[in-house]
Amino acid sequence: MTASSPASTATAVRDRLRRPLRDLRISVTDRCNFRCVYCMPKEKFGADYQFLERSALLSFEEITRLARLFTQLGIEKIRLTGGEPLVRRGIERLIAMLSEIPGLDLTLTTNGSLLAKKAVALRAAGLQRVTVSLDSLDDSVFKAMNDVDYPVAKVIEGIDAAAAAGFKPVKVNMVVKRGVNEHSILPMAKFFRERGHILRFIEYMDVGATNGWRMDDVVSAREIVDIISRELPLEPADPNYTGEVAERWRYTDGSGEIGVIASVTQAFCRDCTRARISTEGQLYTCLFATSGHDLRTLLRSGASDEALLATIGGVWTAREDRYSEIRGQQTVPLKKIEMSYIGG
Ligand code: SAM
Ligand code: SF4
Ligand code: SF4
């Protein structure tokens, strides 16, 4: 850790399983211009779906205040997410505000649809890295997955614009769902290897309650590595840091690397250092949490920094989540929160 790292002046906290608080994901909107079948299926998120009122959303000032406080407790990295973060009006202003926090690693995950328009402004505002989600290079497959007829070429345009704006390498997330896009694994690997971007395959997860998840739909990280390796041999690479979510694999010919995020088949709860703040300021200590802790009410009732720090620290200290490790043991179905709300 460097001297300017935010945690260097902090009272770093640990949870009941001795895990520190290191990463924070902030959902800046629950809205999205896509309806990915595994995330915001149209049947649930239709024309009459009630998204949050503007006044319910944390303001940029509230988000920035929380971000500063979280760095005092050990947070080194913040990822802005959603919903689709780039549909939140003025997002560049929020990035500029957050980028003033010393030593903070600031990144964002997007579906790429507004990136061609915004990449330069995001970079200028101080965003350091960007992850773009893309599930196939095949238009018919991708359109069926985003369910709004959005073409692949437009996302590639966004990725190219991001690279040109200085975000290279771009990380690309691909969720793999059996029977839907596993044939896209190899073409995607080849395409992004050639372009020098880092493709990361995500096992389809049972987040939320609307995507009708079944274990049979999961293509395991092991299977994904095997599919690629048969044509483009891979070897394991060391993690960049403890608690890295993606397992790294590099091409043996030195032409780059991929990542696999095996959240279902190889749970990594033991090293999970991630907290999440929902669009309306609920603090969650696990992606699969069934309830959060209301920070917005505290913020809006004039709570002091000390009171907020005590609450957040207390929530983290009491944390014992390890949902992915005990997924199979659940006897009663959990009332889980949707990914687009909690922030993926
Ligand atoms: N809208 C942005 C996007 O799609 O990149 C950010 C929010 S999205 C919820 C964040 C990430 O979660 C995306 O890479 C998406 O593919 C992934 N995701 C959503 N639902 C998922 C699921 N059921 N299983 C695995 N990953 C999922
Ligand atoms: Fe929107 Fe991202 Fe969810 Fe797709 S994965 S519906 S782009 S929030
Ligand atoms: Fe972290 Fe919860 Fe995912 Fe386990 S299930 S890795 S504790 S977010």
Coordinates of C-alpha atoms and ligand atoms in Angstrom, one line a residue:
M1 CA 0.0 0.0 0.0
T2 CA 1.4 3.4 -0.9
A3 CA 1.6 6.4 1.5
S4 CA -1.1 8.2 -0.5
S5 CA -3.4 5.1 -0.4
P6 CA -6.7 6.1 1.3
A7 CA -6.5 3.2 3.7
S8 CA -3.2 4.4 5.1
T9 CA -4.9 6.9 7.4
A10 CA -7.8 4.6 8.1
T11 CA -9.2 2.5 10.8
A12 CA -9.5 -0.5 8.6
V13 CA -12.3 -2.9 9.7
R14 CA -12.6 -6.7 9.4
D15 CA -15.7 -8.8 9.4
R16 CA -16.4 -11.9 11.5
L17 CA -14.5 -14.0 9.0
R18 CA -11.5 -11.6 9.3
R19 CA -12.1 -10.2 5.8
P20 CA -11.2 -6.5 5.3
L21 CA -13.4 -4.0 3.6
R22 CA -11.6 -3.1 0.3
D23 CA -14.0 -2.7 -2.6
L24 CA -17.1 -0.7 -2.9
R25 CA -19.7 -1.0 -5.7
I26 CA -22.1 1.8 -6.0
S27 CA -25.2 1.5 -8.1
V28 CA -26.0 5.0 -9.5
T29 CA -29.3 4.1 -11.2
D30 CA -31.7 1.2 -11.2
R31 CA -32.7 2.0 -14.8
C32 CA -31.2 0.5 -18.0
N33 CA -31.8 0.7 -21.7
F34 CA -31.2 -3.1 -22.1
R35 CA -33.4 -5.9 -20.8
C36 CA -30.8 -8.7 -20.6
V37 CA -32.7 -11.9 -20.0
Y38 CA -30.5 -12.9 -17.0
C39 CA -30.7 -9.5 -15.3
M40 CA -33.8 -7.5 -16.1
P41 CA -36.2 -9.8 -17.9
K42 CA -39.0 -8.0 -19.8
E43 CA -41.7 -9.9 -18.0
K44 CA -40.7 -8.3 -14.7
F45 CA -39.2 -5.0 -16.0
G46 CA -41.9 -4.1 -18.5
A47 CA -43.4 -0.7 -19.5
D48 CA -45.3 -0.5 -16.2
Y49 CA -42.4 -1.2 -14.0
Q50 CA -41.9 1.4 -11.2
F51 CA -38.4 2.6 -11.2
L52 CA -37.2 4.7 -8.3
E53 CA -38.2 8.4 -8.2
R54 CA -35.3 10.8 -8.7
S55 CA -35.6 12.0 -5.1
A56 CA -35.0 8.5 -3.8
L57 CA -31.6 8.3 -5.5
L58 CA -28.5 9.3 -3.6
S59 CA -27.3 12.6 -4.9
F60 CA -23.7 13.0 -6.2
E61 CA -22.9 14.9 -3.0
E62 CA -24.2 12.1 -0.9
I63 CA -22.4 9.4 -2.9
T64 CA -19.1 11.3 -2.6
R65 CA -19.5 11.9 1.1
L66 CA -20.1 8.1 1.6
A67 CA -17.1 7.3 -0.7
R68 CA -14.8 9.4 1.4
L69 CA -16.0 7.8 4.6
F70 CA -15.6 4.3 3.2
T71 CA -12.0 5.0 2.3
Q72 CA -11.4 5.7 5.9
L73 CA -12.5 2.2 6.7
G74 CA -10.2 0.6 4.1
I75 CA -11.9 1.0 0.7
E76 CA -9.3 1.3 -2.1
K77 CA -11.4 0.7 -5.1
I78 CA -14.8 2.0 -6.2
R79 CA -16.8 0.6 -9.2
L80 CA -19.8 2.5 -10.4
T81 CA -22.5 0.3 -11.7
G82 CA -26.3 -0.1 -11.9
G83 CA -28.6 -0.6 -13.9
E84 CA -26.7 1.2 -16.6
P85 CA -24.5 3.8 -15.0
L86 CA -24.1 5.9 -18.1
V87 CA -27.9 6.6 -18.3
R88 CA -27.6 8.6 -15.0
R89 CA -27.6 12.2 -16.0
G90 CA -24.3 14.1 -15.3
I91 CA -22.4 10.9 -14.4
E92 CA -19.2 12.7 -15.5
R93 CA -19.7 15.2 -12.7
L94 CA -19.9 12.4 -10.1
I95 CA -16.7 10.9 -11.6
A96 CA -14.9 14.2 -11.3
M97 CA -16.0 14.5 -7.7
L98 CA -14.9 10.9 -6.8
S99 CA -11.6 11.3 -8.6
E100 CA -10.6 13.9 -6.1
I101 CA -10.4 11.3 -3.4
P102 CA -6.6 10.6 -3.1
G103 CA -5.3 7.1 -4.0
L104 CA -8.7 5.8 -5.0
D105 CA -9.0 3.3 -7.9
L106 CA -12.1 4.4 -9.8
T107 CA -13.7 2.2 -12.4
L108 CA -17.1 1.6 -14.0
T109 CA -19.1 -1.2 -15.6
T110 CA -21.3 -0.4 -18.6
N111 CA -23.2 -2.2 -21.4
G112 CA -21.2 0.1 -23.8
S113 CA -24.2 1.6 -25.5
L114 CA -23.4 5.2 -24.5
L115 CA -19.6 4.8 -24.5
A116 CA -18.9 6.0 -28.0
K117 CA -20.6 9.3 -27.0
K118 CA -19.1 9.6 -23.5
A119 CA -15.6 7.9 -23.4
V120 CA -13.6 11.1 -23.8
A121 CA -15.6 13.0 -21.2
L122 CA -15.4 10.1 -18.7
R123 CA -11.6 9.9 -19.2
A124 CA -11.3 13.7 -18.8
A125 CA -13.3 13.5 -15.6
G126 CA -10.8 11.1 -14.1
L127 CA -12.2 7.6 -14.6
Q128 CA -9.3 5.2 -14.7
R129 CA -10.7 2.0 -16.1
V130 CA -13.8 0.7 -17.7
T131 CA -15.4 -2.7 -18.1
V132 CA -17.8 -3.3 -20.9
S133 CA -20.3 -6.2 -21.0
L134 CA -20.8 -8.1 -24.2
D135 CA -22.2 -11.6 -24.4
S136 CA -21.6 -12.6 -28.1
L137 CA -20.3 -11.4 -31.4
D138 CA -23.2 -13.0 -33.1
D139 CA -26.0 -10.4 -33.6
S140 CA -28.9 -12.8 -33.3
V141 CA -27.5 -14.2 -30.1
F142 CA -26.6 -10.9 -28.6
K143 CA -30.0 -9.3 -29.5
A144 CA -31.8 -12.2 -28.0
M145 CA -29.8 -11.7 -24.8
N146 CA -30.1 -7.9 -24.5
D147 CA -33.8 -8.3 -25.6
V148 CA -33.9 -4.8 -27.0
D149 CA -32.5 -5.6 -30.5
Y150 CA -29.2 -3.9 -29.7
P151 CA -26.5 -4.7 -32.3
V152 CA -23.0 -6.0 -31.5
A153 CA -21.3 -3.4 -33.7
K154 CA -22.5 -0.5 -31.5
V155 CA -20.9 -2.1 -28.4
I156 CA -17.7 -2.7 -30.3
E157 CA -17.8 1.0 -31.4
G158 CA -18.0 1.9 -27.7
I159 CA -15.1 -0.4 -26.8
D160 CA -13.0 1.1 -29.6
A161 CA -13.9 4.6 -28.4
A162 CA -12.9 3.7 -24.8
A163 CA -9.5 2.4 -26.0
A164 CA -9.0 5.5 -28.1
A165 CA -9.8 7.7 -25.1
G166 CA -7.0 5.9 -23.1
F167 CA -8.8 3.1 -21.3
K168 CA -6.7 0.4 -22.9
P169 CA -6.9 -2.5 -22.1
V170 CA -10.6 -2.5 -21.8
K171 CA -12.1 -5.4 -19.7
V172 CA -15.0 -7.1 -21.4
N173 CA -17.5 -9.2 -19.4
M174 CA -19.3 -12.1 -21.0
V175 CA -22.0 -13.9 -19.1
V176 CA -22.3 -17.5 -20.4
K177 CA -25.6 -19.2 -20.4
R178 CA -25.9 -22.8 -21.5
G179 CA -27.8 -23.3 -24.8
V180 CA -27.8 -19.6 -25.4
N181 CA -24.2 -18.3 -26.0
E182 CA -21.6 -21.0 -25.3
H183 CA -20.8 -21.1 -29.0
S184 CA -19.7 -17.5 -28.7
I185 CA -16.9 -18.4 -26.2
L186 CA -14.2 -19.1 -28.7
P187 CA -15.0 -16.4 -31.3
M188 CA -15.1 -13.8 -28.4
A189 CA -11.7 -15.1 -27.1
K190 CA -10.1 -14.8 -30.5
F191 CA -11.5 -11.4 -31.2
F192 CA -10.5 -9.7 -28.0
R193 CA -7.1 -11.4 -27.9
E194 CA -6.3 -9.8 -31.3
R195 CA -7.5 -6.4 -30.0
G196 CA -5.5 -6.6 -26.8
H197 CA -8.4 -6.4 -24.4
I198 CA -9.1 -8.7 -21.4
L199 CA -12.1 -10.9 -21.8
R200 CA -13.6 -12.2 -18.6
F201 CA -16.2 -15.0 -18.6
I202 CA -18.8 -14.9 -15.9
E203 CA -20.7 -18.0 -14.7
Y204 CA -24.4 -17.3 -14.9
M205 CA -25.5 -16.5 -11.4
D206 CA -28.7 -17.0 -9.4
V207 CA -28.9 -13.2 -8.5
G208 CA -32.4 -11.8 -7.8
A209 CA -35.6 -13.7 -8.2
T210 CA -36.7 -13.0 -11.7
N211 CA -34.3 -14.7 -14.1
G212 CA -35.5 -18.2 -13.6
W213 CA -31.9 -19.5 -12.9
R214 CA -31.2 -23.2 -12.9
M215 CA -27.9 -24.9 -12.2
D216 CA -28.2 -26.6 -15.6
D217 CA -27.9 -23.2 -17.3
V218 CA -24.4 -22.7 -15.8
V219 CA -21.4 -23.3 -18.0
S220 CA -18.6 -23.8 -15.5
A221 CA -15.4 -21.8 -15.6
R222 CA -13.5 -25.1 -16.0
E223 CA -15.5 -25.9 -19.2
I224 CA -14.9 -22.5 -20.6
V225 CA -11.2 -22.8 -20.1
D226 CA -11.2 -26.2 -21.7
I227 CA -13.2 -24.9 -24.8
I228 CA -10.6 -22.2 -25.4
S229 CA -7.6 -24.2 -24.5
R230 CA -8.3 -26.9 -27.1
E231 CA -7.6 -24.3 -29.8
L232 CA -5.6 -21.6 -28.0
P233 CA -3.6 -23.2 -25.2
L234 CA -3.9 -21.5 -21.8
E235 CA -2.0 -21.7 -18.6
P236 CA -2.9 -20.4 -15.1
A237 CA -1.5 -17.0 -14.1
D238 CA -1.0 -15.6 -10.6
P239 CA -3.7 -13.3 -9.3
N240 CA -2.9 -9.6 -9.4
Y241 CA -3.9 -9.3 -5.7
T242 CA -5.5 -11.3 -2.9
G243 CA -9.2 -11.5 -3.4
E244 CA -9.2 -10.9 -7.1
V245 CA -12.6 -12.2 -8.4
A246 CA -11.4 -13.4 -11.8
E247 CA -9.1 -16.3 -12.0
R248 CA -6.5 -15.4 -14.6
W249 CA -5.3 -17.6 -17.5
R250 CA -2.8 -16.5 -20.1
Y251 CA -2.2 -17.8 -23.6
T252 CA 0.9 -19.9 -23.7
D253 CA 2.1 -18.0 -26.8
G254 CA 2.2 -14.8 -24.8
S255 CA -0.6 -13.2 -26.8
G256 CA -2.6 -12.0 -23.8
E257 CA -4.9 -13.3 -21.0
I258 CA -8.5 -14.1 -20.1
G259 CA -10.3 -14.3 -16.8
V260 CA -13.0 -16.6 -15.5
I261 CA -15.3 -15.6 -12.7
A262 CA -16.5 -18.9 -11.2
S263 CA -18.9 -17.4 -8.7
V264 CA -21.1 -20.6 -8.8
T265 CA -18.7 -23.5 -9.2
Q266 CA -15.7 -22.2 -7.2
A267 CA -17.1 -19.8 -4.6
F268 CA -14.6 -17.2 -3.5
C269 CA -16.4 -15.9 -0.4
R270 CA -13.4 -16.5 1.8
D271 CA -11.6 -13.6 0.2
C272 CA -14.6 -11.4 -0.5
T273 CA -13.9 -7.8 0.5
R274 CA -16.8 -6.2 -1.3
A275 CA -19.6 -4.0 -0.1
R276 CA -22.4 -2.6 -2.2
I277 CA -24.5 0.6 -2.0
S278 CA -27.8 0.4 -3.8
T279 CA -29.2 3.3 -5.8
E280 CA -31.2 4.5 -2.9
G281 CA -28.4 4.2 -0.4
Q282 CA -28.9 0.8 1.2
L283 CA -25.6 -0.9 2.2
Y284 CA -25.4 -4.6 1.3
T285 CA -22.6 -6.8 2.5
C286 CA -23.3 -9.6 -0.1
L287 CA -24.6 -9.7 -3.6
F288 CA -27.1 -12.3 -2.4
A289 CA -28.2 -10.4 0.7
T290 CA -31.9 -10.3 1.5
S291 CA -31.8 -6.9 3.3
G292 CA -29.7 -3.9 3.5
H293 CA -28.8 -1.1 5.9
D294 CA -30.3 2.3 5.3
L295 CA -27.6 4.9 4.9
R296 CA -29.8 7.4 3.1
T297 CA -32.0 8.1 6.1
L298 CA -28.9 8.7 8.2
L299 CA -27.4 11.0 5.6
R300 CA -30.6 13.0 5.3
S301 CA -31.2 13.2 9.0
G302 CA -28.0 15.2 9.5
A303 CA -25.8 12.3 10.9
S304 CA -22.2 13.3 11.6
D305 CA -19.3 11.6 9.9
E306 CA -18.5 9.9 13.1
A307 CA -22.0 8.4 13.4
L308 CA -21.9 7.3 9.7
L309 CA -18.5 5.7 10.2
A310 CA -19.7 3.9 13.3
T311 CA -22.7 2.5 11.5
I312 CA -20.8 1.4 8.4
G313 CA -18.0 -0.1 10.5
G314 CA -20.5 -1.8 12.7
V315 CA -22.3 -3.4 9.8
W316 CA -19.0 -4.6 8.3
T317 CA -17.8 -6.0 11.6
A318 CA -20.9 -8.0 12.0
R319 CA -20.7 -9.4 8.5
E320 CA -20.6 -13.2 8.0
D321 CA -22.0 -13.6 4.5
R322 CA -20.8 -16.5 2.4
Y323 CA -23.8 -17.2 0.2
S324 CA -21.9 -18.9 -2.7
E325 CA -20.2 -21.3 -0.4
I326 CA -23.5 -22.5 1.1
R327 CA -25.7 -22.1 -2.0
G328 CA -26.6 -25.8 -2.1
Q329 CA -27.5 -26.0 1.6
Q330 CA -30.4 -23.4 1.4
T331 CA -33.6 -25.2 2.3
V332 CA -35.9 -22.1 2.1
P333 CA -35.8 -20.0 -1.0
L334 CA -34.3 -16.6 -0.2
K335 CA -36.0 -13.3 -1.1
K336 CA -33.0 -12.0 -3.0
I337 CA -32.5 -8.5 -4.3
E338 CA -32.3 -7.8 -8.1
M339 CA -28.9 -7.2 -9.6
S340 CA -29.9 -4.0 -11.4
Y341 CA -30.9 -2.5 -8.0
I342 CA -28.1 -3.7 -5.8
G343 CA -25.4 -3.1 -8.5
G344 CA -23.7 -6.0 -10.2
Ligands
SAM1 N1 -25.4 -2.3 -17.1 C1 -24.0 -2.5 -16.8 C2 -23.5 -3.7 -17.6 O1 -24.3 -4.5 -18.0 O2 -22.3 -3.9 -17.7 C3 -23.7 -2.6 -15.3 C4 -24.6 -3.4 -14.4 S1 -24.6 -5.1 -14.7 C5 -25.8 -5.6 -13.5 C6 -23.1 -5.6 -14.2 C7 -22.6 -7.0 -14.7 O3 -23.4 -8.0 -14.1 C8 -22.6 -7.2 -16.2 O4 -21.4 -7.6 -16.7 C9 -23.7 -8.3 -16.3 O5 -23.4 -9.0 -17.5 C10 -23.5 -9.0 -15.0 N2 -24.7 -9.8 -14.7 C11 -26.0 -9.4 -14.6 N3 -26.8 -10.4 -14.3 C12 -26.0 -11.5 -14.1 C13 -26.2 -12.9 -13.8 N4 -27.5 -13.4 -13.5 N5 -25.2 -13.7 -13.7 C14 -23.9 -13.3 -13.9 N6 -23.6 -12.0 -14.3 C15 -24.7 -11.1 -14.4
SF4_2 FE1 -28.9 -3.6 -18.0 FE2 -26.4 -4.4 -17.4 FE3 -28.6 -5.7 -16.4 FE4 -28.0 -5.9 -19.0 S1 -26.8 -6.6 -17.3 S2 -30.1 -5.5 -18.1 S3 -27.2 -4.0 -19.4 S4 -28.0 -3.6 -15.9
SF4_3 FE1 -19.0 -12.1 -1.6 FE2 -21.5 -12.8 -1.1 FE3 -20.5 -13.3 -3.5 FE4 -19.7 -14.7 -1.4 S1 -21.7 -14.7 -2.3 S2 -18.3 -13.8 -2.9 S3 -19.8 -13.2 0.3 S4 -20.8 -11.3 -2.6

